[in-house]
Amino acid sequence: MQSFDLDKTDISKIKAALSGDDEQLKVILGEYHASEIAILFESLSKEDKQRIINLLDVEIASEVISEMHEESHPEELLLQLHPDKRTEIVEELDYDDATDIISQLEEHEQKEILADLSEDDASSIRNLLSYHEETAGGLMNTEFIRVNLNLTKKDAIEEIIRQSEEIEEFYTIFVVDDDNVFHGIVSLKDIIKAKGNVKITELVKAEVAWVYPDTDQEEVARLISQYNITSIPVLDKEMKLLGRVTFDDVIDVLEDENTEDILKISGVSEDEELSGNWLEAVKSRLPWLILNLGTAFLASSVVRHYDDTIKLITILPAYMTIIAGMGGNAATQALAVTVRRISLYDLTDSQAYRTVLKEFTVGLINGACTGAIVFIVALYFDSNPMLGLVIFLAMTGNLLIAGITGAGIPLALKRIGIDPAIASSIIITTFTDVFGFLLLLGLASHLLL
Amino acid sequence: MQSFDLDKTDISKIKAALSGDDEQLKVILGEYHASEIAILFESLSKEDKQRIINLLDVEIASEVISEMHEESHPEELLLQLHPDKRTEIVEELDYDDATDIISQLEEHEQKEILADLSEDDASSIRNLLSYHEETAGGLMNTEFIRVNLNLTKKDAIEEIIRQSEEIEEFYTIFVVDDDNVFHGIVSLKDIIKAKGNVKITELVKAEVAWVYPDTDQEEVARLISQYNITSIPVLDKEMKLLGRVTFDDVIDVLEDENTEDILKISGVSEDEELSGNWLEAVKSRLPWLILNLGTAFLASSVVRHYDDTIKLITILPAYMTIIAGMGGNAATQALAVTVRRISLYDLTDSQAYRTVLKEFTVGLINGACTGAIVFIVALYFDSNPMLGLVIFLAMTGNLLIAGITGAGIPLALKRIGIDPAIASSIIITTFTDVFGFLLLLGLASHLLL
């Protein structure tokens, strides 16, 4: 493969093959990796997807389904299949992938699917379903390679090879005792390297990170990222080994958290599906808009209060929009940088204080620079130096406030334990609108009347 | 360790230890993993960091430095050390980590450090420095386990064990021929499992993803993420093996890209350092603010144009801010969802068209709902049904436009090859300001006068 990018030609190729016979279609599909077919699925109809899944060998079909993005709703595809085919595929899936998909279904649908599985498979999946999605328990797989502390090198290698018939992908080997209590990890390389027929207990590395099943997925991702490990064990309260979360799950978690952060800071519910329909989008965004309407009325009431000033200096509305707009943008800048920084680093109180101080300075300077530009424009268009001064002061003051609130509010929210990203630009910009109008109209009242 | 979260008590503990003697400090440091010390470094002074690095064993010290966040400037710390200590540490680092750090220095400083290294180390690092930071070449390590196609199982295992003396962490073994041309990968497990003294050529898996040195880091991350692989080989034009990029680099890349996305959509230069000083922040944000000032004057000129209308209906400015503000927020919502969706999926033309159609619908409905609320408020405060109607129509119209521009502009930019995230909320909201004023003031002129 020269390039691993799928593009229009691949989509056309598959669509052309779909209008042909099954034999031809299967040959074309054979040119693609399962993860690529999953991506191509985003452009295909329900019927086409169903046809392809039925045609592929069950190992590839199940991999395609496991690689489908949550928003492509693999669970719906699963429901459309004939029960026998469906059972075949679910049995082929790793337990964590099967759980991810089945968890998206209604309870009666879940029961229906589980009823057709073997008792072992069904109870393993039911167990994983009991954990919240966005926790270690929700991400983990219960299938992994484990060896007993007391095995000798020779027996351990045999055991590992035996277990790897079922579990093809493994990165680290977990070490447990007779009671399944976790004792650490060991790598295949270290076992091979060891001289003599030593026991695993002499090779095991005990100082490793681990998580509980209810550990939040962001924390799991943070640990895997911080310690650069390929997988992390999940233990219960008695330190018994329940499962493992692997690095590829973390990569998916990071992508989801990325989406959430961008949505939150933009006043969109973090649950809104990017490919969702209009009704879901309305349900997700309208509440935020109505909230903002309330705060916009606040800014509007400031304008009403200065009704007389505006009647006398009718040019003011033209400048109101400039001051308010610039304040909102400067606040959004300060907010984005601060929220991101809080997300990546644990800030001490003195660092938080210095952040607000920095944004104060930035606001002052940016306010004065843009204020100076507007001063010159006001001079040109309205030939009124005093008006120009009022606008200069209002701009400088508003951007100063924009900086302080854009940084200060998320920091304060973090301090009292609220998610700072909630302080989305929607709320912050109302602060800047209110203060912007107060400054402009208040200064105009005092200096121009 | 019960919890792997560092907190204030850990910072206090280290600071307390720093006021004691070296022996005591070293004991306390021994309780922490290198990556944890790197995190604690964020709260320590230059002198303290230097003291700790000098105290730690060189393996731990170099790991701490390699784990330091780019914004903590590990390269400055490196420069402060005594040349002998510095050389010790650089020699201990993996080439890719050493390159990352050294690349942040001025050229003469780089030369100084490289001059003290062995010829092999220096030329390897110089080679890596020649690649752009944000490419596969810039991320890759040139040290990895490789075996020749023609080795037998027995010899291969010996070779792997020998190479792993130098290269402790490896996940996959790369297979090359006598000319170092890449032929595929093989896992230690598969080698161990193989029956008889087979040749590697019978075990090698050839269908694998790979990248060129100039492949963009986002593409490298995408491939590792899509194929769930622990490392990806980097090949030159003749398919010779140059190096590998590992999954942990991808996790770092994703974090950086996440930061960039949030900054871009907020009108902040993607290079702004989150912990930077006020001068860097001003340089990063002022240009965007001035750009926005230009577009704000456009919105302001619409207001000037309707000067007479405002003189006659002096309550209009109070509603102007509401219409403009709500339009900006709705546009930001549509923008965030669309930009994120473009980033994660390749959208076909029909999907793009349906996205704009969806946002049109969402804008219409949200506009009508919020418009209805403002209509009722207008009735209450100003007792003017006609005014209420004007505002209702303006709100509905503006949110409709907000939806179409919020989704349409990034999609159009993507189509012509420009990064859609550049269409930051700063630019989109000016569209909504201009149209909001045109609608409100235009409708007011026609229906109320």
PDB file of N, CA, C and O in Angstrom, chain B residues 357-409:
ATOM      1  N   LEU B 357     -27.780  21.662   5.933  1.00  0.00           N
ATOM      2  CA  LEU B 357     -29.242  21.581   5.996  1.00  0.00           C
ATOM      3  C   LEU B 357     -29.691  21.364   7.440  1.00  0.00           C
ATOM      4  O   LEU B 357     -30.658  21.975   7.916  1.00  0.00           O
ATOM      5  N   LYS B 358     -28.981  20.496   8.152  1.00  0.00           N
ATOM      6  CA  LYS B 358     -29.307  20.227   9.559  1.00  0.00           C
ATOM      7  C   LYS B 358     -29.147  21.498  10.372  1.00  0.00           C
ATOM      8  O   LYS B 358     -30.020  21.852  11.171  1.00  0.00           O
ATOM      9  N   GLU B 359     -28.039  22.216  10.155  1.00  0.00           N
ATOM     10  CA  GLU B 359     -27.794  23.431  10.933  1.00  0.00           C
ATOM     11  C   GLU B 359     -28.812  24.506  10.596  1.00  0.00           C
ATOM     12  O   GLU B 359     -29.159  25.335  11.428  1.00  0.00           O
ATOM     13  N   PHE B 360     -29.256  24.516   9.345  1.00  0.00           N
ATOM     14  CA  PHE B 360     -30.323  25.440   8.930  1.00  0.00           C
ATOM     15  C   PHE B 360     -31.563  25.159   9.778  1.00  0.00           C
ATOM     16  O   PHE B 360     -32.173  26.073  10.353  1.00  0.00           O
ATOM     17  N   THR B 361     -31.922  23.870   9.874  1.00  0.00           N
ATOM     18  CA  THR B 361     -33.099  23.473  10.638  1.00  0.00           C
ATOM     19  C   THR B 361     -32.943  23.818  12.115  1.00  0.00           C
ATOM     20  O   THR B 361     -33.848  24.371  12.740  1.00  0.00           O
ATOM     21  N   VAL B 362     -31.763  23.490  12.670  1.00  0.00           N
ATOM     22  CA  VAL B 362     -31.508  23.771  14.085  1.00  0.00           C
ATOM     23  C   VAL B 362     -31.596  25.268  14.338  1.00  0.00           C
ATOM     24  O   VAL B 362     -32.197  25.713  15.310  1.00  0.00           O
ATOM     25  N   GLY B 363     -31.017  26.058  13.419  1.00  0.00           N
ATOM     26  CA  GLY B 363     -31.031  27.510  13.573  1.00  0.00           C
ATOM     27  C   GLY B 363     -32.452  28.043  13.534  1.00  0.00           C
ATOM     28  O   GLY B 363     -32.840  28.904  14.324  1.00  0.00           O
ATOM     29  N   LEU B 364     -33.231  27.515  12.628  1.00  0.00           N
ATOM     30  CA  LEU B 364     -34.630  27.939  12.479  1.00  0.00           C
ATOM     31  C   LEU B 364     -35.395  27.684  13.783  1.00  0.00           C
ATOM     32  O   LEU B 364     -36.074  28.569  14.321  1.00  0.00           O
ATOM     33  N   ILE B 365     -35.266  26.475  14.301  1.00  0.00           N
ATOM     34  CA  ILE B 365     -36.019  26.103  15.494  1.00  0.00           C
ATOM     35  C   ILE B 365     -35.526  26.854  16.730  1.00  0.00           C
ATOM     36  O   ILE B 365     -36.311  27.431  17.482  1.00  0.00           O
ATOM     37  N   ASN B 366     -34.201  26.843  16.949  1.00  0.00           N
ATOM     38  CA  ASN B 366     -33.659  27.560  18.110  1.00  0.00           C
ATOM     39  C   ASN B 366     -33.962  29.048  18.010  1.00  0.00           C
ATOM     40  O   ASN B 366     -34.251  29.715  19.007  1.00  0.00           O
ATOM     41  N   GLY B 367     -33.894  29.575  16.772  1.00  0.00           N
ATOM     42  CA  GLY B 367     -34.179  30.996  16.563  1.00  0.00           C
ATOM     43  C   GLY B 367     -35.623  31.309  16.904  1.00  0.00           C
ATOM     44  O   GLY B 367     -35.913  32.303  17.591  1.00  0.00           O
ATOM     45  N   ALA B 368     -36.530  30.460  16.435  1.00  0.00           N
ATOM     46  CA  ALA B 368     -37.950  30.689  16.708  1.00  0.00           C
ATOM     47  C   ALA B 368     -38.243  30.590  18.204  1.00  0.00           C
ATOM     48  O   ALA B 368     -39.001  31.398  18.749  1.00  0.00           O
ATOM     49  N   CYS B 369     -37.638  29.623  18.876  1.00  0.00           N
ATOM     50  CA  CYS B 369     -37.877  29.449  20.316  1.00  0.00           C
ATOM     51  C   CYS B 369     -37.377  30.645  21.111  1.00  0.00           C
ATOM     52  O   CYS B 369     -38.102  31.227  21.925  1.00  0.00           O
ATOM     53  N   THR B 370     -36.101  30.998  20.879  1.00  0.00           N
ATOM     54  CA  THR B 370     -35.564  32.141  21.620  1.00  0.00           C
ATOM     55  C   THR B 370     -36.250  33.427  21.172  1.00  0.00           C
ATOM     56  O   THR B 370     -36.486  34.331  21.976  1.00  0.00           O
ATOM     57  N   GLY B 371     -36.594  33.491  19.876  1.00  0.00           N
ATOM     58  CA  GLY B 371     -37.300  34.667  19.370  1.00  0.00           C
ATOM     59  C   GLY B 371     -38.643  34.834  20.065  1.00  0.00           C
ATOM     60  O   GLY B 371     -39.049  35.956  20.382  1.00  0.00           O
ATOM     61  N   ALA B 372     -39.310  33.722  20.302  1.00  0.00           N
ATOM     62  CA  ALA B 372     -40.601  33.785  20.974  1.00  0.00           C
ATOM     63  C   ALA B 372     -40.458  34.341  22.387  1.00  0.00           C
ATOM     64  O   ALA B 372     -41.283  35.143  22.845  1.00  0.00           O
ATOM     65  N   ILE B 373     -39.390  33.923  23.061  1.00  0.00           N
ATOM     66  CA  ILE B 373     -39.162  34.406  24.431  1.00  0.00           C
ATOM     67  C   ILE B 373     -38.928  35.912  24.426  1.00  0.00           C
ATOM     68  O   ILE B 373     -39.495  36.662  25.236  1.00  0.00           O
ATOM     69  N   VAL B 374     -38.111  36.379  23.470  1.00  0.00           N
ATOM     70  CA  VAL B 374     -37.820  37.814  23.409  1.00  0.00           C
ATOM     71  C   VAL B 374     -39.081  38.586  23.016  1.00  0.00           C
ATOM     72  O   VAL B 374     -39.314  39.697  23.485  1.00  0.00           O
ATOM     73  N   PHE B 375     -39.893  37.980  22.160  1.00  0.00           N
ATOM     74  CA  PHE B 375     -41.173  38.604  21.768  1.00  0.00           C
ATOM     75  C   PHE B 375     -42.004  38.883  23.016  1.00  0.00           C
ATOM     76  O   PHE B 375     -42.537  39.980  23.196  1.00  0.00           O
ATOM     77  N   ILE B 376     -42.087  37.879  23.887  1.00  0.00           N
ATOM     78  CA  ILE B 376     -42.881  38.036  25.106  1.00  0.00           C
ATOM     79  C   ILE B 376     -42.285  39.123  26.000  1.00  0.00           C
ATOM     80  O   ILE B 376     -42.994  39.960  26.563  1.00  0.00           O
ATOM     81  N   VAL B 377     -40.972  39.136  26.114  1.00  0.00           N
ATOM     82  CA  VAL B 377     -40.311  40.167  26.933  1.00  0.00           C
ATOM     83  C   VAL B 377     -40.557  41.550  26.348  1.00  0.00           C
ATOM     84  O   VAL B 377     -40.849  42.509  27.077  1.00  0.00           O
ATOM     85  N   ALA B 378     -40.478  41.654  25.003  1.00  0.00           N
ATOM     86  CA  ALA B 378     -40.680  42.951  24.350  1.00  0.00           C
ATOM     87  C   ALA B 378     -42.097  43.453  24.609  1.00  0.00           C
ATOM     88  O   ALA B 378     -42.311  44.632  24.863  1.00  0.00           O
ATOM     89  N   LEU B 379     -43.031  42.517  24.564  1.00  0.00           N
ATOM     90  CA  LEU B 379     -44.420  42.854  24.834  1.00  0.00           C
ATOM     91  C   LEU B 379     -44.558  43.401  26.255  1.00  0.00           C
ATOM     92  O   LEU B 379     -45.214  44.407  26.499  1.00  0.00           O
ATOM     93  N   TYR B 380     -43.863  42.744  27.195  1.00  0.00           N
ATOM     94  CA  TYR B 380     -43.960  43.129  28.598  1.00  0.00           C
ATOM     95  C   TYR B 380     -43.325  44.484  28.868  1.00  0.00           C
ATOM     96  O   TYR B 380     -43.896  45.340  29.522  1.00  0.00           O
ATOM     97  N   PHE B 381     -42.110  44.676  28.339  1.00  0.00           N
ATOM     98  CA  PHE B 381     -41.375  45.904  28.645  1.00  0.00           C
ATOM     99  C   PHE B 381     -41.776  47.086  27.772  1.00  0.00           C
ATOM    100  O   PHE B 381     -41.748  48.222  28.209  1.00  0.00           O
ATOM    101  N   ASP B 382     -42.098  46.783  26.481  1.00  0.00           N
ATOM    102  CA  ASP B 382     -42.307  47.902  25.568  1.00  0.00           C
ATOM    103  C   ASP B 382     -43.697  47.959  24.951  1.00  0.00           C
ATOM    104  O   ASP B 382     -43.978  48.835  24.141  1.00  0.00           O
ATOM    105  N   SER B 383     -44.531  46.993  25.310  1.00  0.00           N
ATOM    106  CA  SER B 383     -45.938  46.994  24.892  1.00  0.00           C
ATOM    107  C   SER B 383     -46.149  47.250  23.417  1.00  0.00           C
ATOM    108  O   SER B 383     -47.078  47.939  23.030  1.00  0.00           O
ATOM    109  N   ASN B 384     -45.279  46.725  22.601  1.00  0.00           N
ATOM    110  CA  ASN B 384     -45.361  47.002  21.165  1.00  0.00           C
ATOM    111  C   ASN B 384     -45.294  45.693  20.377  1.00  0.00           C
ATOM    112  O   ASN B 384     -44.219  45.192  20.106  1.00  0.00           O
ATOM    113  N   PRO B 385     -46.454  45.124  20.015  1.00  0.00           N
ATOM    114  CA  PRO B 385     -46.485  43.833  19.316  1.00  0.00           C
ATOM    115  C   PRO B 385     -45.705  43.864  18.008  1.00  0.00           C
ATOM    116  O   PRO B 385     -45.061  42.879  17.652  1.00  0.00           O
ATOM    117  N   MET B 386     -45.767  44.970  17.298  1.00  0.00           N
ATOM    118  CA  MET B 386     -45.053  45.069  16.021  1.00  0.00           C
ATOM    119  C   MET B 386     -43.545  44.959  16.275  1.00  0.00           C
ATOM    120  O   MET B 386     -42.832  44.269  15.548  1.00  0.00           O
ATOM    121  N   LEU B 387     -43.093  45.655  17.314  1.00  0.00           N
ATOM    122  CA  LEU B 387     -41.675  45.588  17.682  1.00  0.00           C
ATOM    123  C   LEU B 387     -41.317  44.141  18.030  1.00  0.00           C
ATOM    124  O   LEU B 387     -40.299  43.608  17.598  1.00  0.00           O
ATOM    125  N   GLY B 388     -42.221  43.513  18.795  1.00  0.00           N
ATOM    126  CA  GLY B 388     -42.000  42.125  19.171  1.00  0.00           C
ATOM    127  C   GLY B 388     -41.861  41.238  17.947  1.00  0.00           C
ATOM    128  O   GLY B 388     -40.998  40.350  17.896  1.00  0.00           O
ATOM    129  N   LEU B 389     -42.728  41.495  16.946  1.00  0.00           N
ATOM    130  CA  LEU B 389     -42.672  40.698  15.718  1.00  0.00           C
ATOM    131  C   LEU B 389     -41.332  40.910  15.010  1.00  0.00           C
ATOM    132  O   LEU B 389     -40.713  39.958  14.534  1.00  0.00           O
ATOM    133  N   VAL B 390     -40.926  42.177  14.929  1.00  0.00           N
ATOM    134  CA  VAL B 390     -39.652  42.504  14.267  1.00  0.00           C
ATOM    135  C   VAL B 390     -38.508  41.733  14.929  1.00  0.00           C
ATOM    136  O   VAL B 390     -37.662  41.131  14.267  1.00  0.00           O
ATOM    137  N   ILE B 391     -38.506  41.771  16.275  1.00  0.00           N
ATOM    138  CA  ILE B 391     -37.415  41.092  16.990  1.00  0.00           C
ATOM    139  C   ILE B 391     -37.492  39.587  16.795  1.00  0.00           C
ATOM    140  O   ILE B 391     -36.477  38.911  16.608  1.00  0.00           O
ATOM    141  N   PHE B 392     -38.722  39.030  16.810  1.00  0.00           N
ATOM    142  CA  PHE B 392     -38.882  37.599  16.602  1.00  0.00           C
ATOM    143  C   PHE B 392     -38.312  37.197  15.244  1.00  0.00           C
ATOM    144  O   PHE B 392     -37.572  36.217  15.124  1.00  0.00           O
ATOM    145  N   LEU B 393     -38.656  37.966  14.211  1.00  0.00           N
ATOM    146  CA  LEU B 393     -38.165  37.649  12.865  1.00  0.00           C
ATOM    147  C   LEU B 393     -36.649  37.796  12.776  1.00  0.00           C
ATOM    148  O   LEU B 393     -35.960  36.982  12.169  1.00  0.00           O
ATOM    149  N   ALA B 394     -36.144  38.861  13.424  1.00  0.00           N
ATOM    150  CA  ALA B 394     -34.692  39.099  13.377  1.00  0.00           C
ATOM    151  C   ALA B 394     -33.944  37.969  14.084  1.00  0.00           C
ATOM    152  O   ALA B 394     -32.914  37.493  13.596  1.00  0.00           O
ATOM    153  N   MET B 395     -34.476  37.534  15.231  1.00  0.00           N
ATOM    154  CA  MET B 395     -33.813  36.474  15.983  1.00  0.00           C
ATOM    155  C   MET B 395     -33.813  35.165  15.192  1.00  0.00           C
ATOM    156  O   MET B 395     -32.788  34.503  15.058  1.00  0.00           O
ATOM    157  N   THR B 396     -34.987  34.841  14.649  1.00  0.00           N
ATOM    158  CA  THR B 396     -35.085  33.599  13.884  1.00  0.00           C
ATOM    159  C   THR B 396     -34.142  33.642  12.683  1.00  0.00           C
ATOM    160  O   THR B 396     -33.384  32.708  12.434  1.00  0.00           O
ATOM    161  N   GLY B 397     -34.197  34.750  11.957  1.00  0.00           N
ATOM    162  CA  GLY B 397     -33.348  34.898  10.777  1.00  0.00           C
ATOM    163  C   GLY B 397     -31.879  34.827  11.125  1.00  0.00           C
ATOM    164  O   GLY B 397     -31.079  34.184  10.439  1.00  0.00           O
ATOM    165  N   ASN B 398     -31.503  35.499  12.231  1.00  0.00           N
ATOM    166  CA  ASN B 398     -30.086  35.545  12.584  1.00  0.00           C
ATOM    167  C   ASN B 398     -29.563  34.174  13.005  1.00  0.00           C
ATOM    168  O   ASN B 398     -28.442  33.787  12.658  1.00  0.00           O
ATOM    169  N   LEU B 399     -30.370  33.435  13.753  1.00  0.00           N
ATOM    170  CA  LEU B 399     -29.881  32.128  14.181  1.00  0.00           C
ATOM    171  C   LEU B 399     -29.841  31.142  13.013  1.00  0.00           C
ATOM    172  O   LEU B 399     -29.046  30.198  12.990  1.00  0.00           O
ATOM    173  N   LEU B 400     -30.696  31.384  12.046  1.00  0.00           N
ATOM    174  CA  LEU B 400     -30.674  30.570  10.830  1.00  0.00           C
ATOM    175  C   LEU B 400     -29.349  30.807  10.107  1.00  0.00           C
ATOM    176  O   LEU B 400     -28.645  29.882   9.692  1.00  0.00           O
ATOM    177  N   ILE B 401     -29.013  32.077   9.954  1.00  0.00           N
ATOM    178  CA  ILE B 401     -27.754  32.434   9.300  1.00  0.00           C
ATOM    179  C   ILE B 401     -26.576  31.930  10.123  1.00  0.00           C
ATOM    180  O   ILE B 401     -25.571  31.471   9.591  1.00  0.00           O
ATOM    181  N   ALA B 402     -26.716  32.009  11.438  1.00  0.00           N
ATOM    182  CA  ALA B 402     -25.640  31.539  12.321  1.00  0.00           C
ATOM    183  C   ALA B 402     -25.360  30.073  12.056  1.00  0.00           C
ATOM    184  O   ALA B 402     -24.209  29.648  11.960  1.00  0.00           O
ATOM    185  N   GLY B 403     -26.415  29.289  11.922  1.00  0.00           N
ATOM    186  CA  GLY B 403     -26.246  27.855  11.679  1.00  0.00           C
ATOM    187  C   GLY B 403     -25.581  27.592  10.343  1.00  0.00           C
ATOM    188  O   GLY B 403     -24.641  26.810  10.238  1.00  0.00           O
ATOM    189  N   ILE B 404     -26.068  28.295   9.317  1.00  0.00           N
ATOM    190  CA  ILE B 404     -25.520  28.063   7.978  1.00  0.00           C
ATOM    191  C   ILE B 404     -24.054  28.479   7.867  1.00  0.00           C
ATOM    192  O   ILE B 404     -23.232  27.760   7.302  1.00  0.00           O
ATOM    193  N   THR B 405     -23.718  29.637   8.439  1.00  0.00           N
ATOM    194  CA  THR B 405     -22.308  30.069   8.362  1.00  0.00           C
ATOM    195  C   THR B 405     -21.437  29.246   9.290  1.00  0.00           C
ATOM    196  O   THR B 405     -20.322  28.870   8.938  1.00  0.00           O
ATOM    197  N   GLY B 406     -21.936  28.933  10.487  1.00  0.00           N
ATOM    198  CA  GLY B 406     -21.157  28.160  11.446  1.00  0.00           C
ATOM    199  C   GLY B 406     -20.761  26.800  10.895  1.00  0.00           C
ATOM    200  O   GLY B 406     -19.702  26.275  11.205  1.00  0.00           O
ATOM    201  N   ALA B 407     -21.631  26.224  10.068  1.00  0.00           N
ATOM    202  CA  ALA B 407     -21.306  24.936   9.462  1.00  0.00           C
ATOM    203  C   ALA B 407     -20.720  25.105   8.069  1.00  0.00           C
ATOM    204  O   ALA B 407     -19.765  24.430   7.698  1.00  0.00           O
ATOM    205  N   GLY B 408     -21.298  26.042   7.305  1.00  0.00           N
ATOM    206  CA  GLY B 408     -20.900  26.185   5.911  1.00  0.00           C
ATOM    207  C   GLY B 408     -19.492  26.681   5.678  1.00  0.00           C
ATOM    208  O   GLY B 408     -18.780  26.202   4.792  1.00  0.00           O
ATOM    209  N   ILE B 409     -19.075  27.659   6.502  1.00  0.00           N
ATOM    210  CA  ILE B 409     -17.745  28.237   6.267  1.00  0.00           C
ATOM    211  C   ILE B 409     -16.610  27.230   6.502  1.00  0.00           C
ATOM    212  O   ILE B 409     -15.740  27.068   5.647  1.00  0.00           O
TER     213      ILE B 409
END
